[in-house]
Amino acid sequence: MPNWGGGAKCGACEKTVYHAEEIQCNGRSFHKTCFHCMACRKALDSTTVAAHESEIYCKVCYGRRYGPKGIGYGQGAGCLSTDTGEHLGLQFQQSPKPARSATTSNPSKFTAKFGESEKCPRCGKSVYAAEKVMGGGKPWHKTCFRCAICGKSLESTNVTDKDGELYCKVCYAKNFGPTGIGFGGLTHQVEKKE
């Protein structure tokens, strides 16, 4: 059937797509407003789209639905993804878990092989490699890597440590730096020695 005067049909809403609002992907046309991930509805562009047959997805949802499954196939370097995608309406075939005998689970063998995870000095919880930031010779969570006084997020350029706590340079200078006239501490009085 001929297409009189209109453009191609949108792959999502099936309405006419005119050239001014057209995005092409995988040989199909879409409205700019219809170019969304079919699972999570996130807006897509040419760098974030992954197509499978007639469906379009963001790269994360595409990986969850069509990517490799199992231990070691996380969503980034050094992570184990336990997200099943159920909140996005994705369903996966789960392989049955092998039965473990009670005699083989020995916690001391586990810690000897993998080591005990380091603890964050601020919250006391385990710090894993994907979220570890080093400061003052200790591992910290990225969210715990903040000034102990003002709560400002810290970086390697503005962090100082004292007695196992982290401080921004401003708070460190105010609380532990030199005081007296000429050091910005005008509220402190300096005793005169006679």
JSON list of N, CA, C and O in Angstrom, two decimals, residues 69-126:
[
{"chain": "A", "resi": 69, "resn": "LYS", "atom": "N", "xyz": [24.35, -15.02, 31.60]},
{"chain": "A", "resi": 69, "resn": "LYS", "atom": "CA", "xyz": [23.80, -15.13, 32.95]},
{"chain": "A", "resi": 69, "resn": "LYS", "atom": "C", "xyz": [24.74, -15.94, 33.82]},
{"chain": "A", "resi": 69, "resn": "LYS", "atom": "O", "xyz": [25.51, -16.76, 33.32]},
{"chain": "A", "resi": 70, "resn": "GLY", "atom": "N", "xyz": [24.66, -15.74, 35.10]},
{"chain": "A", "resi": 70, "resn": "GLY", "atom": "CA", "xyz": [25.43, -16.55, 36.04]},
{"chain": "A", "resi": 70, "resn": "GLY", "atom": "C", "xyz": [26.40, -15.74, 36.85]},
{"chain": "A", "resi": 70, "resn": "GLY", "atom": "O", "xyz": [26.52, -14.53, 36.70]},
{"chain": "A", "resi": 71, "resn": "ILE", "atom": "N", "xyz": [27.11, -16.42, 37.71]},
{"chain": "A", "resi": 71, "resn": "ILE", "atom": "CA", "xyz": [28.07, -15.78, 38.60]},
{"chain": "A", "resi": 71, "resn": "ILE", "atom": "C", "xyz": [29.23, -15.25, 37.78]},
{"chain": "A", "resi": 71, "resn": "ILE", "atom": "O", "xyz": [29.74, -15.93, 36.91]},
{"chain": "A", "resi": 72, "resn": "GLY", "atom": "N", "xyz": [29.63, -14.03, 38.06]},
{"chain": "A", "resi": 72, "resn": "GLY", "atom": "CA", "xyz": [30.75, -13.43, 37.36]},
{"chain": "A", "resi": 72, "resn": "GLY", "atom": "C", "xyz": [30.33, -12.53, 36.21]},
{"chain": "A", "resi": 72, "resn": "GLY", "atom": "O", "xyz": [31.15, -11.87, 35.62]},
{"chain": "A", "resi": 73, "resn": "TYR", "atom": "N", "xyz": [29.04, -12.50, 35.87]},
{"chain": "A", "resi": 73, "resn": "TYR", "atom": "CA", "xyz": [28.56, -11.64, 34.80]},
{"chain": "A", "resi": 73, "resn": "TYR", "atom": "C", "xyz": [27.78, -10.49, 35.42]},
{"chain": "A", "resi": 73, "resn": "TYR", "atom": "O", "xyz": [26.57, -10.40, 35.32]},
{"chain": "A", "resi": 74, "resn": "GLY", "atom": "N", "xyz": [28.49, -9.58, 36.09]},
{"chain": "A", "resi": 74, "resn": "GLY", "atom": "CA", "xyz": [27.85, -8.45, 36.74]},
{"chain": "A", "resi": 74, "resn": "GLY", "atom": "C", "xyz": [27.65, -7.31, 35.77]},
{"chain": "A", "resi": 74, "resn": "GLY", "atom": "O", "xyz": [27.84, -7.44, 34.56]},
{"chain": "A", "resi": 75, "resn": "GLN", "atom": "N", "xyz": [27.27, -6.17, 36.29]},
{"chain": "A", "resi": 75, "resn": "GLN", "atom": "CA", "xyz": [26.99, -5.00, 35.46]},
{"chain": "A", "resi": 75, "resn": "GLN", "atom": "C", "xyz": [28.16, -4.04, 35.42]},
{"chain": "A", "resi": 75, "resn": "GLN", "atom": "O", "xyz": [28.02, -2.91, 35.06]},
{"chain": "A", "resi": 76, "resn": "GLY", "atom": "N", "xyz": [29.32, -4.47, 35.81]},
{"chain": "A", "resi": 76, "resn": "GLY", "atom": "CA", "xyz": [30.50, -3.62, 35.76]},
{"chain": "A", "resi": 76, "resn": "GLY", "atom": "C", "xyz": [31.69, -4.37, 36.31]},
{"chain": "A", "resi": 76, "resn": "GLY", "atom": "O", "xyz": [31.56, -5.47, 36.81]},
{"chain": "A", "resi": 77, "resn": "ALA", "atom": "N", "xyz": [32.83, -3.75, 36.24]},
{"chain": "A", "resi": 77, "resn": "ALA", "atom": "CA", "xyz": [34.05, -4.42, 36.68]},
{"chain": "A", "resi": 77, "resn": "ALA", "atom": "C", "xyz": [34.01, -4.66, 38.18]},
{"chain": "A", "resi": 77, "resn": "ALA", "atom": "O", "xyz": [33.69, -3.78, 38.96]},
{"chain": "A", "resi": 78, "resn": "GLY", "atom": "N", "xyz": [34.30, -5.87, 38.56]},
{"chain": "A", "resi": 78, "resn": "GLY", "atom": "CA", "xyz": [34.44, -6.19, 39.98]},
{"chain": "A", "resi": 78, "resn": "GLY", "atom": "C", "xyz": [33.15, -6.27, 40.75]},
{"chain": "A", "resi": 78, "resn": "GLY", "atom": "O", "xyz": [33.16, -6.15, 41.96]},
{"chain": "A", "resi": 79, "resn": "CYS", "atom": "N", "xyz": [32.01, -6.47, 40.09]},
{"chain": "A", "resi": 79, "resn": "CYS", "atom": "CA", "xyz": [30.77, -6.56, 40.85]},
{"chain": "A", "resi": 79, "resn": "CYS", "atom": "C", "xyz": [30.01, -7.83, 40.49]},
{"chain": "A", "resi": 79, "resn": "CYS", "atom": "O", "xyz": [30.18, -8.38, 39.42]},
{"chain": "A", "resi": 80, "resn": "LEU", "atom": "N", "xyz": [29.19, -8.27, 41.39]},
{"chain": "A", "resi": 80, "resn": "LEU", "atom": "CA", "xyz": [28.32, -9.40, 41.17]},
{"chain": "A", "resi": 80, "resn": "LEU", "atom": "C", "xyz": [26.91, -8.89, 41.20]},
{"chain": "A", "resi": 80, "resn": "LEU", "atom": "O", "xyz": [26.45, -8.38, 42.21]},
{"chain": "A", "resi": 81, "resn": "SER", "atom": "N", "xyz": [26.21, -8.96, 40.08]},
{"chain": "A", "resi": 81, "resn": "SER", "atom": "CA", "xyz": [24.86, -8.44, 39.99]},
{"chain": "A", "resi": 81, "resn": "SER", "atom": "C", "xyz": [23.88, -9.46, 40.53]},
{"chain": "A", "resi": 81, "resn": "SER", "atom": "O", "xyz": [23.82, -10.60, 40.07]},
{"chain": "A", "resi": 82, "resn": "THR", "atom": "N", "xyz": [23.10, -9.07, 41.53]},
{"chain": "A", "resi": 82, "resn": "THR", "atom": "CA", "xyz": [22.04, -9.93, 42.04]},
{"chain": "A", "resi": 82, "resn": "THR", "atom": "C", "xyz": [20.68, -9.40, 41.61]},
{"chain": "A", "resi": 82, "resn": "THR", "atom": "O", "xyz": [19.66, -9.93, 42.02]},
{"chain": "A", "resi": 83, "resn": "ASP", "atom": "N", "xyz": [20.66, -8.37, 40.79]},
{"chain": "A", "resi": 83, "resn": "ASP", "atom": "CA", "xyz": [19.43, -7.81, 40.28]},
{"chain": "A", "resi": 83, "resn": "ASP", "atom": "C", "xyz": [18.84, -8.73, 39.23]},
{"chain": "A", "resi": 83, "resn": "ASP", "atom": "O", "xyz": [19.46, -9.02, 38.22]},
{"chain": "A", "resi": 84, "resn": "THR", "atom": "N", "xyz": [17.62, -9.21, 39.47]},
{"chain": "A", "resi": 84, "resn": "THR", "atom": "CA", "xyz": [16.98, -10.13, 38.53]},
{"chain": "A", "resi": 84, "resn": "THR", "atom": "C", "xyz": [16.17, -9.38, 37.49]},
{"chain": "A", "resi": 84, "resn": "THR", "atom": "O", "xyz": [15.72, -9.98, 36.52]},
{"chain": "A", "resi": 85, "resn": "GLY", "atom": "N", "xyz": [15.92, -8.10, 37.69]},
{"chain": "A", "resi": 85, "resn": "GLY", "atom": "CA", "xyz": [15.15, -7.32, 36.74]},
{"chain": "A", "resi": 85, "resn": "GLY", "atom": "C", "xyz": [13.66, -7.47, 36.92]},
{"chain": "A", "resi": 85, "resn": "GLY", "atom": "O", "xyz": [12.88, -7.05, 36.08]},
{"chain": "A", "resi": 86, "resn": "GLU", "atom": "N", "xyz": [13.22, -8.09, 38.03]},
{"chain": "A", "resi": 86, "resn": "GLU", "atom": "CA", "xyz": [11.79, -8.28, 38.25]},
{"chain": "A", "resi": 86, "resn": "GLU", "atom": "C", "xyz": [11.04, -6.96, 38.31]},
{"chain": "A", "resi": 86, "resn": "GLU", "atom": "O", "xyz": [9.90, -6.88, 37.86]},
{"chain": "A", "resi": 87, "resn": "HIS", "atom": "N", "xyz": [11.65, -5.90, 38.85]},
{"chain": "A", "resi": 87, "resn": "HIS", "atom": "CA", "xyz": [10.99, -4.60, 38.93]},
{"chain": "A", "resi": 87, "resn": "HIS", "atom": "C", "xyz": [10.78, -3.99, 37.55]},
{"chain": "A", "resi": 87, "resn": "HIS", "atom": "O", "xyz": [10.00, -3.06, 37.39]},
{"chain": "A", "resi": 88, "resn": "LEU", "atom": "N", "xyz": [11.47, -4.52, 36.53]},
{"chain": "A", "resi": 88, "resn": "LEU", "atom": "CA", "xyz": [11.31, -4.05, 35.15]},
{"chain": "A", "resi": 88, "resn": "LEU", "atom": "C", "xyz": [10.43, -4.99, 34.34]},
{"chain": "A", "resi": 88, "resn": "LEU", "atom": "O", "xyz": [10.26, -4.80, 33.15]},
{"chain": "A", "resi": 89, "resn": "GLY", "atom": "N", "xyz": [9.89, -6.02, 34.97]},
{"chain": "A", "resi": 89, "resn": "GLY", "atom": "CA", "xyz": [9.05, -6.96, 34.25]},
{"chain": "A", "resi": 89, "resn": "GLY", "atom": "C", "xyz": [9.84, -8.01, 33.49]},
{"chain": "A", "resi": 89, "resn": "GLY", "atom": "O", "xyz": [9.30, -8.70, 32.64]},
{"chain": "A", "resi": 90, "resn": "LEU", "atom": "N", "xyz": [11.13, -8.16, 33.79]},
{"chain": "A", "resi": 90, "resn": "LEU", "atom": "CA", "xyz": [11.96, -9.15, 33.10]},
{"chain": "A", "resi": 90, "resn": "LEU", "atom": "C", "xyz": [11.94, -10.44, 33.90]},
{"chain": "A", "resi": 90, "resn": "LEU", "atom": "O", "xyz": [11.98, -10.43, 35.12]},
{"chain": "A", "resi": 91, "resn": "GLN", "atom": "N", "xyz": [11.86, -11.56, 33.21]},
{"chain": "A", "resi": 91, "resn": "GLN", "atom": "CA", "xyz": [11.88, -12.86, 33.87]},
{"chain": "A", "resi": 91, "resn": "GLN", "atom": "C", "xyz": [12.99, -13.69, 33.26]},
{"chain": "A", "resi": 91, "resn": "GLN", "atom": "O", "xyz": [13.19, -13.69, 32.05]},
{"chain": "A", "resi": 92, "resn": "PHE", "atom": "N", "xyz": [13.68, -14.42, 34.10]},
{"chain": "A", "resi": 92, "resn": "PHE", "atom": "CA", "xyz": [14.80, -15.21, 33.65]},
{"chain": "A", "resi": 92, "resn": "PHE", "atom": "C", "xyz": [14.60, -16.65, 34.07]},
{"chain": "A", "resi": 92, "resn": "PHE", "atom": "O", "xyz": [13.95, -16.93, 35.06]},
{"chain": "A", "resi": 93, "resn": "GLN", "atom": "N", "xyz": [15.23, -17.56, 33.33]},
{"chain": "A", "resi": 93, "resn": "GLN", "atom": "CA", "xyz": [15.26, -18.95, 33.74]},
{"chain": "A", "resi": 93, "resn": "GLN", "atom": "C", "xyz": [16.37, -19.09, 34.75]},
{"chain": "A", "resi": 93, "resn": "GLN", "atom": "O", "xyz": [17.50, -18.71, 34.49]},
{"chain": "A", "resi": 94, "resn": "GLN", "atom": "N", "xyz": [16.02, -19.60, 35.89]},
{"chain": "A", "resi": 94, "resn": "GLN", "atom": "CA", "xyz": [17.04, -19.75, 36.91]},
{"chain": "A", "resi": 94, "resn": "GLN", "atom": "C", "xyz": [17.46, -21.21, 36.96]},
{"chain": "A", "resi": 94, "resn": "GLN", "atom": "O", "xyz": [16.64, -22.11, 36.98]},
{"chain": "A", "resi": 95, "resn": "SER", "atom": "N", "xyz": [18.75, -21.43, 36.95]},
{"chain": "A", "resi": 95, "resn": "SER", "atom": "CA", "xyz": [19.25, -22.79, 37.04]},
{"chain": "A", "resi": 95, "resn": "SER", "atom": "C", "xyz": [19.14, -23.26, 38.48]},
{"chain": "A", "resi": 95, "resn": "SER", "atom": "O", "xyz": [19.31, -22.47, 39.42]},
{"chain": "A", "resi": 96, "resn": "PRO", "atom": "N", "xyz": [18.85, -24.54, 38.67]},
{"chain": "A", "resi": 96, "resn": "PRO", "atom": "CA", "xyz": [18.74, -25.02, 40.06]},
{"chain": "A", "resi": 96, "resn": "PRO", "atom": "C", "xyz": [20.09, -24.94, 40.74]},
{"chain": "A", "resi": 96, "resn": "PRO", "atom": "O", "xyz": [21.13, -25.21, 40.15]},
{"chain": "A", "resi": 97, "resn": "LYS", "atom": "N", "xyz": [20.05, -24.57, 42.01]},
{"chain": "A", "resi": 97, "resn": "LYS", "atom": "CA", "xyz": [21.28, -24.45, 42.77]},
{"chain": "A", "resi": 97, "resn": "LYS", "atom": "C", "xyz": [21.73, -25.82, 43.24]},
{"chain": "A", "resi": 97, "resn": "LYS", "atom": "O", "xyz": [20.91, -26.59, 43.75]},
{"chain": "A", "resi": 98, "resn": "PRO", "atom": "N", "xyz": [23.00, -26.14, 43.10]},
{"chain": "A", "resi": 98, "resn": "PRO", "atom": "CA", "xyz": [23.46, -27.45, 43.56]},
{"chain": "A", "resi": 98, "resn": "PRO", "atom": "C", "xyz": [23.43, -27.52, 45.07]},
{"chain": "A", "resi": 98, "resn": "PRO", "atom": "O", "xyz": [23.69, -26.53, 45.76]},
{"chain": "A", "resi": 99, "resn": "ALA", "atom": "N", "xyz": [23.08, -28.69, 45.56]},
{"chain": "A", "resi": 99, "resn": "ALA", "atom": "CA", "xyz": [23.02, -28.89, 47.02]},
{"chain": "A", "resi": 99, "resn": "ALA", "atom": "C", "xyz": [24.44, -28.91, 47.57]},
{"chain": "A", "resi": 99, "resn": "ALA", "atom": "O", "xyz": [25.33, -29.53, 47.00]},
{"chain": "A", "resi": 100, "resn": "ARG", "atom": "N", "xyz": [24.63, -28.21, 48.69]},
{"chain": "A", "resi": 100, "resn": "ARG", "atom": "CA", "xyz": [25.95, -28.17, 49.32]},
{"chain": "A", "resi": 100, "resn": "ARG", "atom": "C", "xyz": [25.92, -29.04, 50.55]},
{"chain": "A", "resi": 100, "resn": "ARG", "atom": "O", "xyz": [24.99, -28.97, 51.35]},
{"chain": "A", "resi": 101, "resn": "SER", "atom": "N", "xyz": [26.93, -29.81, 50.71]},
{"chain": "A", "resi": 101, "resn": "SER", "atom": "CA", "xyz": [26.98, -30.63, 51.92]},
{"chain": "A", "resi": 101, "resn": "SER", "atom": "C", "xyz": [27.49, -29.78, 53.07]},
{"chain": "A", "resi": 101, "resn": "SER", "atom": "O", "xyz": [28.31, -28.89, 52.90]},
{"chain": "A", "resi": 102, "resn": "ALA", "atom": "N", "xyz": [27.02, -30.09, 54.25]},
{"chain": "A", "resi": 102, "resn": "ALA", "atom": "CA", "xyz": [27.38, -29.31, 55.43]},
{"chain": "A", "resi": 102, "resn": "ALA", "atom": "C", "xyz": [28.84, -29.50, 55.81]},
{"chain": "A", "resi": 102, "resn": "ALA", "atom": "O", "xyz": [29.43, -28.66, 56.48]},
{"chain": "A", "resi": 103, "resn": "THR", "atom": "N", "xyz": [29.46, -30.59, 55.38]},
{"chain": "A", "resi": 103, "resn": "THR", "atom": "CA", "xyz": [30.84, -30.87, 55.77]},
{"chain": "A", "resi": 103, "resn": "THR", "atom": "C", "xyz": [31.84, -30.02, 55.01]},
{"chain": "A", "resi": 103, "resn": "THR", "atom": "O", "xyz": [32.94, -29.79, 55.48]},
{"chain": "A", "resi": 104, "resn": "THR", "atom": "N", "xyz": [31.46, -29.51, 53.79]},
{"chain": "A", "resi": 104, "resn": "THR", "atom": "CA", "xyz": [32.42, -28.75, 52.99]},
{"chain": "A", "resi": 104, "resn": "THR", "atom": "C", "xyz": [32.43, -27.27, 53.31]},
{"chain": "A", "resi": 104, "resn": "THR", "atom": "O", "xyz": [33.34, -26.57, 52.91]},
{"chain": "A", "resi": 105, "resn": "SER", "atom": "N", "xyz": [31.42, -26.78, 54.00]},
{"chain": "A", "resi": 105, "resn": "SER", "atom": "CA", "xyz": [31.40, -25.34, 54.29]},
{"chain": "A", "resi": 105, "resn": "SER", "atom": "C", "xyz": [32.18, -25.07, 55.56]},
{"chain": "A", "resi": 105, "resn": "SER", "atom": "O", "xyz": [31.69, -25.26, 56.66]},
{"chain": "A", "resi": 106, "resn": "ASN", "atom": "N", "xyz": [33.40, -24.63, 55.40]},
{"chain": "A", "resi": 106, "resn": "ASN", "atom": "CA", "xyz": [34.27, -24.34, 56.52]},
{"chain": "A", "resi": 106, "resn": "ASN", "atom": "C", "xyz": [34.66, -22.87, 56.41]},
{"chain": "A", "resi": 106, "resn": "ASN", "atom": "O", "xyz": [35.39, -22.49, 55.52]},
{"chain": "A", "resi": 107, "resn": "PRO", "atom": "N", "xyz": [34.16, -22.00, 57.32]},
{"chain": "A", "resi": 107, "resn": "PRO", "atom": "CA", "xyz": [34.44, -20.58, 57.19]},
{"chain": "A", "resi": 107, "resn": "PRO", "atom": "C", "xyz": [35.92, -20.24, 57.22]},
{"chain": "A", "resi": 107, "resn": "PRO", "atom": "O", "xyz": [36.36, -19.30, 56.60]},
{"chain": "A", "resi": 108, "resn": "SER", "atom": "N", "xyz": [36.73, -21.02, 57.93]},
{"chain": "A", "resi": 108, "resn": "SER", "atom": "CA", "xyz": [38.15, -20.70, 57.98]},
{"chain": "A", "resi": 108, "resn": "SER", "atom": "C", "xyz": [38.82, -20.94, 56.63]},
{"chain": "A", "resi": 108, "resn": "SER", "atom": "O", "xyz": [39.73, -20.23, 56.26]},
{"chain": "A", "resi": 109, "resn": "LYS", "atom": "N", "xyz": [38.37, -21.94, 55.88]},
{"chain": "A", "resi": 109, "resn": "LYS", "atom": "CA", "xyz": [38.90, -22.17, 54.53]},
{"chain": "A", "resi": 109, "resn": "LYS", "atom": "C", "xyz": [38.51, -21.01, 53.62]},
{"chain": "A", "resi": 109, "resn": "LYS", "atom": "O", "xyz": [39.29, -20.58, 52.78]},
{"chain": "A", "resi": 110, "resn": "PHE", "atom": "N", "xyz": [37.30, -20.51, 53.77]},
{"chain": "A", "resi": 110, "resn": "PHE", "atom": "CA", "xyz": [36.84, -19.41, 52.95]},
{"chain": "A", "resi": 110, "resn": "PHE", "atom": "C", "xyz": [37.68, -18.16, 53.20]},
{"chain": "A", "resi": 110, "resn": "PHE", "atom": "O", "xyz": [38.16, -17.53, 52.28]},
{"chain": "A", "resi": 111, "resn": "THR", "atom": "N", "xyz": [37.86, -17.83, 54.46]},
{"chain": "A", "resi": 111, "resn": "THR", "atom": "CA", "xyz": [38.64, -16.62, 54.77]},
{"chain": "A", "resi": 111, "resn": "THR", "atom": "C", "xyz": [40.10, -16.80, 54.42]},
{"chain": "A", "resi": 111, "resn": "THR", "atom": "O", "xyz": [40.77, -15.84, 54.06]},
{"chain": "A", "resi": 112, "resn": "ALA", "atom": "N", "xyz": [40.62, -18.03, 54.48]},
{"chain": "A", "resi": 112, "resn": "ALA", "atom": "CA", "xyz": [42.00, -18.25, 54.08]},
{"chain": "A", "resi": 112, "resn": "ALA", "atom": "C", "xyz": [42.17, -18.04, 52.58]},
{"chain": "A", "resi": 112, "resn": "ALA", "atom": "O", "xyz": [43.18, -17.54, 52.13]},
{"chain": "A", "resi": 113, "resn": "LYS", "atom": "N", "xyz": [41.17, -18.44, 51.80]},
{"chain": "A", "resi": 113, "resn": "LYS", "atom": "CA", "xyz": [41.27, -18.32, 50.34]},
{"chain": "A", "resi": 113, "resn": "LYS", "atom": "C", "xyz": [40.97, -16.90, 49.87]},
{"chain": "A", "resi": 113, "resn": "LYS", "atom": "O", "xyz": [41.67, -16.35, 49.04]},
{"chain": "A", "resi": 114, "resn": "PHE", "atom": "N", "xyz": [39.91, -16.30, 50.36]},
{"chain": "A", "resi": 114, "resn": "PHE", "atom": "CA", "xyz": [39.46, -15.00, 49.86]},
{"chain": "A", "resi": 114, "resn": "PHE", "atom": "C", "xyz": [39.81, -13.85, 50.79]},
{"chain": "A", "resi": 114, "resn": "PHE", "atom": "O", "xyz": [39.70, -12.71, 50.41]},
{"chain": "A", "resi": 115, "resn": "GLY", "atom": "N", "xyz": [40.19, -14.13, 52.01]},
{"chain": "A", "resi": 115, "resn": "GLY", "atom": "CA", "xyz": [40.54, -13.07, 52.95]},
{"chain": "A", "resi": 115, "resn": "GLY", "atom": "C", "xyz": [39.31, -12.42, 53.53]},
{"chain": "A", "resi": 115, "resn": "GLY", "atom": "O", "xyz": [38.23, -12.46, 52.96]},
{"chain": "A", "resi": 116, "resn": "GLU", "atom": "N", "xyz": [39.44, -11.88, 54.69]},
{"chain": "A", "resi": 116, "resn": "GLU", "atom": "CA", "xyz": [38.33, -11.19, 55.32]},
{"chain": "A", "resi": 116, "resn": "GLU", "atom": "C", "xyz": [38.23, -9.81, 54.70]},
{"chain": "A", "resi": 116, "resn": "GLU", "atom": "O", "xyz": [39.23, -9.14, 54.48]},
{"chain": "A", "resi": 117, "resn": "SER", "atom": "N", "xyz": [37.02, -9.37, 54.41]},
{"chain": "A", "resi": 117, "resn": "SER", "atom": "CA", "xyz": [36.87, -8.06, 53.79]},
{"chain": "A", "resi": 117, "resn": "SER", "atom": "C", "xyz": [37.20, -6.97, 54.81]},
{"chain": "A", "resi": 117, "resn": "SER", "atom": "O", "xyz": [36.94, -7.12, 56.00]},
{"chain": "A", "resi": 118, "resn": "GLU", "atom": "N", "xyz": [37.77, -5.89, 54.32]},
{"chain": "A", "resi": 118, "resn": "GLU", "atom": "CA", "xyz": [38.16, -4.79, 55.19]},
{"chain": "A", "resi": 118, "resn": "GLU", "atom": "C", "xyz": [36.93, -4.03, 55.64]},
{"chain": "A", "resi": 118, "resn": "GLU", "atom": "O", "xyz": [35.93, -3.98, 54.94]},
{"chain": "A", "resi": 119, "resn": "LYS", "atom": "N", "xyz": [36.99, -3.43, 56.81]},
{"chain": "A", "resi": 119, "resn": "LYS", "atom": "CA", "xyz": [35.86, -2.70, 57.38]},
{"chain": "A", "resi": 119, "resn": "LYS", "atom": "C", "xyz": [36.08, -1.20, 57.26]},
{"chain": "A", "resi": 119, "resn": "LYS", "atom": "O", "xyz": [37.18, -0.70, 57.43]},
{"chain": "A", "resi": 120, "resn": "CYS", "atom": "N", "xyz": [34.99, -0.49, 56.97]},
{"chain": "A", "resi": 120, "resn": "CYS", "atom": "CA", "xyz": [35.03, 0.96, 56.88]},
{"chain": "A", "resi": 120, "resn": "CYS", "atom": "C", "xyz": [35.11, 1.54, 58.29]},
{"chain": "A", "resi": 120, "resn": "CYS", "atom": "O", "xyz": [34.32, 1.17, 59.15]},
{"chain": "A", "resi": 121, "resn": "PRO", "atom": "N", "xyz": [36.06, 2.46, 58.56]},
{"chain": "A", "resi": 121, "resn": "PRO", "atom": "CA", "xyz": [36.18, 3.03, 59.90]},
{"chain": "A", "resi": 121, "resn": "PRO", "atom": "C", "xyz": [34.97, 3.87, 60.32]},
{"chain": "A", "resi": 121, "resn": "PRO", "atom": "O", "xyz": [34.69, 3.99, 61.51]},
{"chain": "A", "resi": 122, "resn": "ARG", "atom": "N", "xyz": [34.22, 4.42, 59.37]},
{"chain": "A", "resi": 122, "resn": "ARG", "atom": "CA", "xyz": [33.09, 5.28, 59.71]},
{"chain": "A", "resi": 122, "resn": "ARG", "atom": "C", "xyz": [31.85, 4.48, 60.07]},
{"chain": "A", "resi": 122, "resn": "ARG", "atom": "O", "xyz": [31.24, 4.69, 61.10]},
{"chain": "A", "resi": 123, "resn": "CYS", "atom": "N", "xyz": [31.47, 3.49, 59.22]},
{"chain": "A", "resi": 123, "resn": "CYS", "atom": "CA", "xyz": [30.22, 2.76, 59.47]},
{"chain": "A", "resi": 123, "resn": "CYS", "atom": "C", "xyz": [30.44, 1.35, 60.00]},
{"chain": "A", "resi": 123, "resn": "CYS", "atom": "O", "xyz": [29.50, 0.73, 60.48]},
{"chain": "A", "resi": 124, "resn": "GLY", "atom": "N", "xyz": [31.66, 0.84, 59.90]},
{"chain": "A", "resi": 124, "resn": "GLY", "atom": "CA", "xyz": [31.96, -0.49, 60.43]},
{"chain": "A", "resi": 124, "resn": "GLY", "atom": "C", "xyz": [31.54, -1.63, 59.51]},
{"chain": "A", "resi": 124, "resn": "GLY", "atom": "O", "xyz": [31.71, -2.79, 59.87]},
{"chain": "A", "resi": 125, "resn": "LYS", "atom": "N", "xyz": [31.02, -1.34, 58.33]},
{"chain": "A", "resi": 125, "resn": "LYS", "atom": "CA", "xyz": [30.58, -2.40, 57.40]},
{"chain": "A", "resi": 125, "resn": "LYS", "atom": "C", "xyz": [31.72, -2.76, 56.45]},
{"chain": "A", "resi": 125, "resn": "LYS", "atom": "O", "xyz": [32.69, -2.02, 56.31]},
{"chain": "A", "resi": 126, "resn": "SER", "atom": "N", "xyz": [31.58, -3.89, 55.77]},
{"chain": "A", "resi": 126, "resn": "SER", "atom": "CA", "xyz": [32.60, -4.37, 54.84]},
{"chain": "A", "resi": 126, "resn": "SER", "atom": "C", "xyz": [32.73, -3.43, 53.65]},
{"chain": "A", "resi": 126, "resn": "SER", "atom": "O", "xyz": [31.75, -2.89, 53.16]}
]
